[in-house]
Coordinates of C-alpha atoms (C1' of nucleotides) in Angstrom, one line a residue:
Chain A
X1 CA 0.1 0.0 -0.6
X2 CA 2.6 2.8 -1.2
X3 CA 0.7 5.5 -1.6
X4 CA 3.3 8.3 -4.1
X5 CA 0.9 10.9 -4.0
X6 CA 0.0 11.7 -0.4
X7 CA 1.7 15.0 1.2
X8 CA 3.7 12.8 3.3
X9 CA 5.7 11.1 0.3
X10 CA 5.7 14.2 -1.7
X11 CA 7.8 15.7 0.6
X12 CA 10.5 13.0 0.9
X13 CA 10.4 12.4 -2.9
X14 CA 11.2 16.8 -2.8
X15 CA 13.6 16.4 0.1
X16 CA 15.4 13.7 -1.3
X17 CA 15.7 15.5 -5.3
X18 CA 16.9 18.4 -2.8
X19 CA 19.5 16.9 -0.4
X20 CA 21.6 15.0 -3.9
X21 CA 21.0 18.3 -5.8
X22 CA 22.6 20.4 -3.0
X23 CA 23.6 18.3 -0.1
X24 CA 21.8 18.3 3.5
X25 CA 22.8 22.0 5.2
X26 CA 22.4 23.3 2.0
X27 CA 18.7 22.5 1.5
X28 CA 16.0 24.4 3.8
X29 CA 12.6 22.9 5.0
X30 CA 11.1 25.8 2.9
X31 CA 12.8 24.1 0.1
X32 CA 10.8 21.0 0.8
X33 CA 8.4 22.3 1.3
X34 CA 8.5 24.9 -1.8
X35 CA 9.3 21.9 -3.7
X36 CA 6.6 19.9 -3.3
X37 CA 3.9 22.4 -2.9
X38 CA 3.3 21.3 0.8
X39 CA 3.4 23.3 3.6
X40 CA 5.9 24.0 7.6
X41 CA 2.4 22.6 8.9
X42 CA 2.5 19.9 6.5
X43 CA 6.3 18.9 7.2
X44 CA 6.1 19.0 11.1
X45 CA 3.1 17.4 10.7
X46 CA 4.6 14.2 9.7
X47 CA 8.2 14.4 11.4
X48 CA 9.6 15.4 14.1
X49 CA 12.8 17.9 12.6
X50 CA 14.6 17.6 9.7
X51 CA 16.9 15.2 11.0
X52 CA 14.2 12.7 11.1
X53 CA 13.7 12.6 7.5
X54 CA 17.2 11.4 7.5
X55 CA 16.4 7.8 8.8
X56 CA 14.6 6.5 5.5
X57 CA 18.0 6.4 4.4
X58 CA 17.8 3.1 6.7
X59 CA 15.5 1.4 4.6
X60 CA 17.9 1.5 1.1
X61 CA 19.5 -1.2 3.5
X62 CA 16.3 -3.9 4.0
X63 CA 15.9 -2.9 -0.2
X64 CA 19.1 -4.1 -1.0
X65 CA 18.9 -7.3 1.9
X66 CA 15.2 -7.7 0.0
X67 CA 17.2 -7.8 -3.5
X68 CA 20.1 -10.2 -1.9
X69 CA 18.1 -12.3 -0.4
X70 CA 17.8 -15.3 -3.1
X71 CA 21.1 -15.2 -3.6
X72 CA 22.5 -15.0 0.3
X73 CA 20.5 -18.1 0.3
X74 CA 22.4 -20.4 -2.2
X75 CA 25.3 -19.8 -0.5
X76 CA 26.4 -23.0 1.4
X77 CA 28.6 -22.0 5.1
X78 CA 25.9 -19.7 7.3
X79 CA 29.4 -17.6 8.4
X80 CA 30.2 -17.1 4.8
X81 CA 26.5 -16.0 4.1
X82 CA 26.7 -13.2 6.1
X83 CA 30.2 -12.6 4.4
X84 CA 28.9 -11.7 1.1
X85 CA 25.6 -9.7 3.1
X86 CA 28.2 -7.6 4.4
X87 CA 30.2 -6.9 0.7
X88 CA 26.7 -6.7 -0.8
X89 CA 25.8 -3.7 1.8
X90 CA 29.1 -1.6 2.1
X91 CA 29.8 -2.3 -2.0
X92 CA 25.8 -0.5 -2.2
X93 CA 26.8 2.0 0.4
X94 CA 30.3 2.9 -0.7
X95 CA 28.7 3.6 -4.8
X96 CA 25.3 4.5 -4.8
X97 CA 25.0 6.8 -1.0
X98 CA 26.3 10.0 -0.7
X99 CA 28.7 10.3 2.4
X100 CA 27.3 13.4 3.2
X101 CA 24.2 11.4 4.1
X102 CA 24.9 8.6 5.4
X103 CA 27.1 11.1 7.8
X104 CA 24.3 13.0 8.6
X105 CA 21.7 9.7 8.7
X106 CA 24.1 8.5 11.5
X107 CA 24.9 11.5 13.4
X108 CA 20.7 12.3 13.6
X109 CA 20.6 8.9 15.2
X110 CA 22.9 10.3 17.7
X111 CA 20.7 13.5 18.6
X112 CA 17.4 12.4 17.6
X113 CA 14.1 12.7 19.6
X114 CA 12.0 10.6 17.6
X115 CA 12.6 7.2 15.9
X116 CA 15.8 5.3 16.1
X117 CA 15.5 3.0 12.7
X118 CA 18.5 2.3 12.9
X119 CA 17.3 -0.1 16.1
X120 CA 14.2 -1.0 15.1
X121 CA 14.1 -4.9 14.5
X122 CA 11.2 -5.1 12.7
X123 CA 14.0 -3.8 9.6
X124 CA 14.6 -6.6 6.9
X125 CA 18.0 -6.3 7.4
X126 CA 17.8 -7.7 10.4
X127 CA 14.7 -9.8 9.5
X128 CA 17.3 -11.1 7.5
X129 CA 20.6 -11.8 9.5
X130 CA 18.4 -13.6 12.1
X131 CA 17.7 -15.7 9.5
X132 CA 21.2 -16.7 8.3
X133 CA 22.7 -16.4 11.7
X134 CA 19.5 -18.7 13.2
X135 CA 19.8 -21.4 11.0
X136 CA 23.7 -21.3 10.8
X137 CA 23.4 -22.2 14.6
X138 CA 21.1 -25.1 13.4
X139 CA 23.8 -26.8 10.6
X140 CA 26.4 -27.0 13.4
X141 CA 28.6 -24.2 11.5
X142 CA 27.8 -21.3 14.2
X143 CA 28.5 -21.6 18.2
X144 CA 24.2 -22.4 19.5
X145 CA 26.2 -21.7 23.1
X146 CA 25.9 -17.9 22.3
X147 CA 21.8 -16.1 21.1
X148 CA 21.3 -15.6 18.1
X149 CA 20.2 -12.0 19.4
X150 CA 23.5 -12.0 20.4
X151 CA 25.2 -12.5 17.3
X152 CA 22.7 -10.3 15.4
X153 CA 23.9 -7.1 17.4
X154 CA 27.2 -7.8 17.1
X155 CA 27.1 -7.9 13.9
X156 CA 25.3 -5.0 13.1
X157 CA 27.5 -3.1 15.6
X158 CA 30.7 -4.0 13.7
X159 CA 29.6 -2.5 10.4
X160 CA 27.9 0.5 12.1
X161 CA 31.3 0.3 13.9
X162 CA 32.9 0.6 10.4
X163 CA 30.1 3.1 9.2
X164 CA 31.3 5.3 10.8
X165 CA 34.3 5.2 11.2
X166 CA 34.6 5.4 7.1
X167 CA 32.3 8.2 7.5
X168 CA 34.7 10.5 9.3
X169 CA 37.7 9.3 7.5
X170 CA 35.6 11.1 5.0
X171 CA 35.6 7.6 3.3
X172 CA 39.6 8.0 2.2
X173 CA 39.7 4.0 1.9
X174 CA 37.7 1.9 0.3
X175 CA 34.8 0.9 2.1
X176 CA 33.8 -2.4 1.4
X177 CA 37.6 -4.5 0.7
X178 CA 38.3 -2.4 4.1
X179 CA 35.3 -4.3 5.4
X180 CA 36.4 -7.7 4.1
X181 CA 39.3 -7.8 5.5
X182 CA 38.1 -6.6 8.6
X183 CA 35.3 -9.4 9.4
X184 CA 36.4 -12.8 9.3
X185 CA 38.7 -12.1 11.9
X186 CA 36.7 -9.7 13.6
X187 CA 33.6 -12.2 12.9
X188 CA 35.8 -15.5 13.9
X189 CA 34.7 -16.0 17.6
X190 CA 31.1 -17.0 16.3
X191 CA 32.3 -20.0 14.0
X192 CA 31.8 -23.6 15.8
Chain B
X1 CA 51.6 26.2 28.7
X2 CA 47.9 26.0 29.3
X3 CA 46.9 29.9 30.3
X4 CA 43.5 29.6 31.9
X5 CA 43.1 33.5 31.6
X6 CA 42.7 33.9 27.6
X7 CA 39.6 34.6 26.2
X8 CA 39.5 30.8 24.5
X9 CA 39.8 28.8 28.2
X10 CA 37.6 31.5 29.0
X11 CA 34.9 30.4 26.7
X12 CA 35.0 26.9 27.1
X13 CA 35.0 26.7 30.5
X14 CA 31.5 29.4 30.7
X15 CA 31.2 26.0 27.9
X16 CA 31.7 22.9 30.4
X17 CA 30.2 24.9 33.3
X18 CA 26.6 25.1 31.1
X19 CA 26.7 21.9 29.1
X20 CA 27.0 20.4 32.3
X21 CA 24.0 22.5 34.6
X22 CA 21.7 22.6 31.2
X23 CA 22.3 20.2 29.0
X24 CA 23.8 20.8 24.8
X25 CA 20.6 21.3 23.5
X26 CA 19.3 23.7 26.5
X27 CA 22.3 26.1 26.5
X28 CA 22.9 29.2 23.8
X29 CA 26.0 31.3 22.2
X30 CA 24.9 34.4 23.5
X31 CA 24.4 32.7 27.1
X32 CA 28.6 30.6 26.5
X33 CA 29.3 34.1 25.8
X34 CA 27.3 36.2 28.3
X35 CA 29.7 33.7 30.9
X36 CA 32.4 34.0 29.9
X37 CA 32.3 37.7 29.1
X38 CA 33.4 37.6 25.7
X39 CA 31.2 37.9 22.8
X40 CA 29.7 36.2 19.3
X41 CA 33.0 37.7 17.0
X42 CA 35.8 35.8 19.6
X43 CA 33.2 32.8 19.8
X44 CA 33.2 32.3 16.4
X45 CA 37.0 33.2 16.1
X46 CA 38.1 30.2 18.1
X47 CA 35.4 28.0 16.9
X48 CA 33.7 27.1 13.7
X49 CA 31.0 25.9 15.5
X50 CA 28.7 25.1 18.3
X51 CA 29.4 21.4 17.6
X52 CA 33.6 21.9 17.9
X53 CA 32.9 22.5 21.4
X54 CA 32.6 18.8 22.0
X55 CA 35.6 18.0 20.3
X56 CA 37.4 18.7 24.0
X57 CA 36.0 16.1 25.8
X58 CA 37.4 13.7 23.8
X59 CA 40.5 15.0 25.7
X60 CA 38.7 14.0 28.9
X61 CA 39.7 10.2 27.7
X62 CA 43.2 11.3 27.2
X63 CA 43.7 13.1 31.1
X64 CA 42.2 8.8 31.9
X65 CA 45.1 6.7 30.0
X66 CA 47.4 9.6 31.2
X67 CA 46.0 8.8 35.2
X68 CA 46.2 5.1 34.0
X69 CA 49.6 4.1 32.5
X70 CA 51.1 3.7 35.5
X71 CA 49.2 0.9 36.2
X72 CA 48.6 -0.9 32.2
X73 CA 52.4 -1.1 32.5
X74 CA 52.3 -3.5 36.0
X75 CA 49.9 -6.3 33.9
X76 CA 51.9 -9.0 32.3
X77 CA 50.4 -9.7 29.6
X78 CA 49.6 -7.2 27.0
X79 CA 45.7 -8.6 25.9
X80 CA 45.1 -7.8 29.2
X81 CA 47.0 -4.6 29.0
X82 CA 44.4 -3.9 26.2
X83 CA 41.3 -5.1 28.0
X84 CA 42.2 -3.5 31.5
X85 CA 42.5 0.1 29.3
X86 CA 39.1 -0.6 27.5
X87 CA 37.3 -1.5 31.5
X88 CA 38.9 2.0 33.0
X89 CA 38.2 4.4 30.0
X90 CA 34.7 2.4 29.4
X91 CA 34.3 2.4 33.6
X92 CA 35.4 6.5 33.6
X93 CA 32.7 7.0 31.2
X94 CA 30.1 5.6 32.2
X95 CA 29.5 7.1 35.3
X96 CA 31.3 10.8 34.9
X97 CA 30.3 11.3 31.2
X98 CA 27.1 12.8 30.7
X99 CA 25.3 10.0 27.8
X100 CA 23.7 13.1 26.0
X101 CA 27.4 14.9 25.7
X102 CA 29.2 11.5 24.9
X103 CA 26.1 11.4 21.7
X104 CA 27.3 15.1 20.8
X105 CA 30.5 14.6 20.4
X106 CA 29.6 11.5 18.2
X107 CA 27.3 13.1 16.3
X108 CA 29.8 16.5 15.8
X109 CA 32.6 14.6 15.0
X110 CA 30.4 13.4 11.9
X111 CA 29.0 16.6 10.6
X112 CA 32.1 19.3 11.6
X113 CA 34.3 21.1 9.1
X114 CA 36.7 21.4 11.7
X115 CA 39.2 18.8 13.8
X116 CA 38.2 14.8 13.9
X117 CA 39.8 14.8 17.7
X118 CA 38.7 11.5 17.5
X119 CA 41.2 11.1 14.8
X120 CA 43.7 12.8 16.3
X121 CA 46.5 10.5 16.3
X122 CA 48.9 12.7 18.6
X123 CA 47.1 11.9 21.6
X124 CA 47.8 10.4 24.3
X125 CA 44.9 7.6 23.8
X126 CA 46.1 6.5 20.6
X127 CA 49.7 7.2 22.1
X128 CA 49.1 4.4 24.7
X129 CA 47.4 2.3 22.6
X130 CA 50.2 1.9 20.2
X131 CA 53.0 1.3 22.8
X132 CA 51.2 -1.3 24.1
X133 CA 50.6 -3.1 21.0
X134 CA 54.1 -2.9 20.1
X135 CA 55.6 -4.0 23.2
X136 CA 53.2 -7.0 22.8
X137 CA 54.6 -7.9 19.3
X138 CA 58.2 -7.5 20.3
X139 CA 56.7 -10.3 23.5
X140 CA 55.5 -12.9 21.2
X141 CA 52.4 -12.2 22.3
X142 CA 50.2 -10.4 19.6
X143 CA 50.4 -10.8 16.4
X144 CA 52.7 -9.7 14.7
X145 CA 52.0 -10.4 10.8
X146 CA 49.9 -7.6 11.4
X147 CA 50.8 -3.7 11.4
X148 CA 50.4 -2.2 15.0
X149 CA 48.9 0.8 13.5
X150 CA 46.3 -1.4 12.1
X151 CA 45.2 -3.7 15.2
X152 CA 45.0 -0.3 17.0
X153 CA 43.5 1.0 14.7
X154 CA 41.1 -1.7 14.9
X155 CA 41.3 -1.9 18.2
X156 CA 39.9 2.0 18.5
X157 CA 37.0 1.3 15.6
X158 CA 35.5 -1.4 18.1
X159 CA 35.6 0.6 21.1
X160 CA 33.8 3.5 19.0
X161 CA 31.5 1.1 17.5
X162 CA 30.7 0.2 21.4
X163 CA 30.0 3.8 22.2
X164 CA 28.3 4.6 19.7
X165 CA 25.2 1.9 19.9
X166 CA 25.6 3.0 24.0
X167 CA 24.2 6.0 22.8
X168 CA 22.2 5.5 20.3
X169 CA 19.9 3.2 23.0
X170 CA 20.1 6.0 25.5
X171 CA 23.0 3.9 27.7
X172 CA 20.1 1.0 28.8
X173 CA 22.7 -1.2 29.3
X174 CA 26.0 -1.0 31.6
X175 CA 28.5 -0.2 29.4
X176 CA 31.9 -1.5 30.8
X177 CA 30.4 -5.1 31.2
X178 CA 29.2 -5.4 27.8
X179 CA 32.4 -4.3 26.3
X180 CA 33.7 -6.6 28.8
X181 CA 32.1 -9.5 27.5
X182 CA 32.4 -8.9 23.8
X183 CA 36.2 -7.3 23.6
X184 CA 37.8 -10.2 23.7
X185 CA 35.9 -11.8 21.8
X186 CA 36.3 -9.7 19.0
X187 CA 40.0 -9.1 19.6
X188 CA 40.7 -12.5 19.9
X189 CA 42.7 -13.1 16.6
X190 CA 45.2 -10.4 17.3
X191 CA 47.0 -12.7 19.8
X192 CA 49.4 -15.1 18.0
Chain C
dA1 C1' 59.9 54.8 13.2
dG2 C1' 56.4 54.0 10.4
dA3 C1' 53.2 50.9 7.2
dA4 C1' 51.2 47.2 7.0
dA5 C1' 49.9 42.5 7.5
dG6 C1' 48.4 39.9 10.4
dT7 C1' 45.0 38.4 14.9
dA8 C1' 42.0 39.6 19.3
dC9 C1' 37.2 40.9 19.5
dA10 C1' 32.8 43.3 19.4
dG11 C1' 28.0 43.6 17.9
dA12 C1' 24.0 44.1 15.1
dC13 C1' 22.6 42.1 11.8
dT14 C1' 20.6 37.6 8.8
dT15 C1' 19.1 32.8 7.8
dC16 C1' 16.4 28.9 9.2
dA17 C1' 15.3 25.1 12.4
dG18 C1' 11.2 24.8 14.7
dT19 C1' 6.6 26.8 17.5
dC20 C1' 1.9 28.5 17.1
dT21 C1' -2.0 29.5 16.3
dA22 C1' -6.6 28.8 13.6
dG23 C1' -8.9 26.8 9.4
dT24 C1' -10.1 23.0 6.9
dT25 C1' -10.6 18.0 5.6
dT26 C1' -11.5 13.4 6.9
dT27 C1' -13.0 9.7 10.0
dC28 C1' -16.0 8.2 14.4
dT29 C1' -20.3 8.4 17.1
dT30 C1' -24.6 7.6 18.4
Chain D
dA1 C1' -27.5 13.1 9.0
dA2 C1' -25.5 16.0 12.8
dG3 C1' -22.5 17.1 15.3
dA4 C1' -17.6 15.9 18.0
dA5 C1' -12.9 14.8 17.6
dA6 C1' -9.6 14.0 14.7
dA7 C1' -5.8 14.0 11.6
dC8 C1' -4.2 17.3 8.9
dT9 C1' -2.7 21.8 6.1
dA10 C1' -1.1 26.6 6.1
dG11 C1' 1.3 30.2 7.2
dA12 C1' 3.3 33.8 10.5
dC13 C1' 6.2 34.2 14.1
dT14 C1' 10.0 33.5 17.7
dG15 C1' 14.4 32.1 18.8
dA16 C1' 19.4 30.8 18.4
dA17 C1' 23.4 29.7 15.4
dG18 C1' 26.1 31.6 12.7
dT19 C1' 27.7 36.0 9.4
dC20 C1' 29.5 40.8 8.1
dT21 C1' 31.5 45.0 9.4
dG22 C1' 34.9 47.6 11.5
dT23 C1' 37.4 48.6 14.7
dA24 C1' 42.0 47.7 18.5
dC25 C1' 46.1 45.6 19.1
dT26 C1' 50.5 43.4 17.9
dT27 C1' 53.6 42.0 15.1
dT28 C1' 57.1 42.3 11.4
dC29 C1' 59.0 44.1 7.2
dT30 C1' 61.5 48.7 5.3

DNA sequence: AGAAAGTACAGACTTCAGTCTAGTTTTCTT
DNA sequence: AAGAAAACTAGACTGAAGTCTGTACTTTCT
């Protein structure tokens, strides 16, 4: 039920158009409501702040996971599945998400009074992770003496740490490759 | 050469006094310059933004490391030294740094145009880390086939990841204990 | 010494995020 | 159907971050 002509979606569309054209900082709320032909009242009815718009960026991660989930399931070993997911996600981020916007997302999650999308465990991101880890435990490829949730949380923490660092370093090293080197080592402890 | 009556340090002192009393958000730049008997012109002469003031919080971490460095050196195993340093730092953060301010620091580092204190490799934080890792490698307790710098960077990445997560979770679990459980596992790969 | 160039400070002014009040449309209740 | 309640929209207004312009002080160069 994705209505694409509601006031809310008009605002979101206009905002992302402008963010990509001009960057987050240089886009004002007034410009967004002008572009979307809405009003301040509507804007702040749907969003607690300009920051909160950034939260929707995290759903881009979910789309990627949705997209690759069939391919993920073809991989034999659960541990490799996790590494594949990480590479797919980071590859996508590296070549299609602006560093400015990613940084804003991570920044806004720290100071927002609104929703913390990065912690929304109903997102596809977490669903797929739980599935892979849980299957891996049943198959005896991943330690079963740790709870599925703890492992998923640790994995997510590592990805956030890697992304945070990449942002503060202004993306001056290849994210996917760096993670491909580090993740297997950091995650080694979940192997049986 | 720590002059404590320069305009700059008067601003810093006033800012931290007010931040602790009222929180970051509720402290205005006008209040800071009133409290410090300075002016907007001076404030923005020394700081690119209000955010940039937060950077100085990271030097609190250095003071802690400075304080514990003698004790660190008494610990036999290098790996345990790293864990001790982590516990000492996180323990201090947990009971003497406001969550609001820590979140602001991590947030500001993502969006600031100014200095990135978290990446200033001349800080005591990094100096002590390099010393411990390097000694550990010489003593054969830490893998020498990885560069000292890479290990230090990874350690710092993990601490940042843990702190970032703790902030977005509003500090609703014990930071030090959580890290004490996780760090040994995540860092296991640097053992020989 | 005196000019020139940089550094430090002051405060009025501008811009923009976010609030407030009021009006309008939709949905619910009986 | 009528009236009440809730959801939504509008745009004027407020407050605070950050800019700009001007001035005084300090160092450096000739």
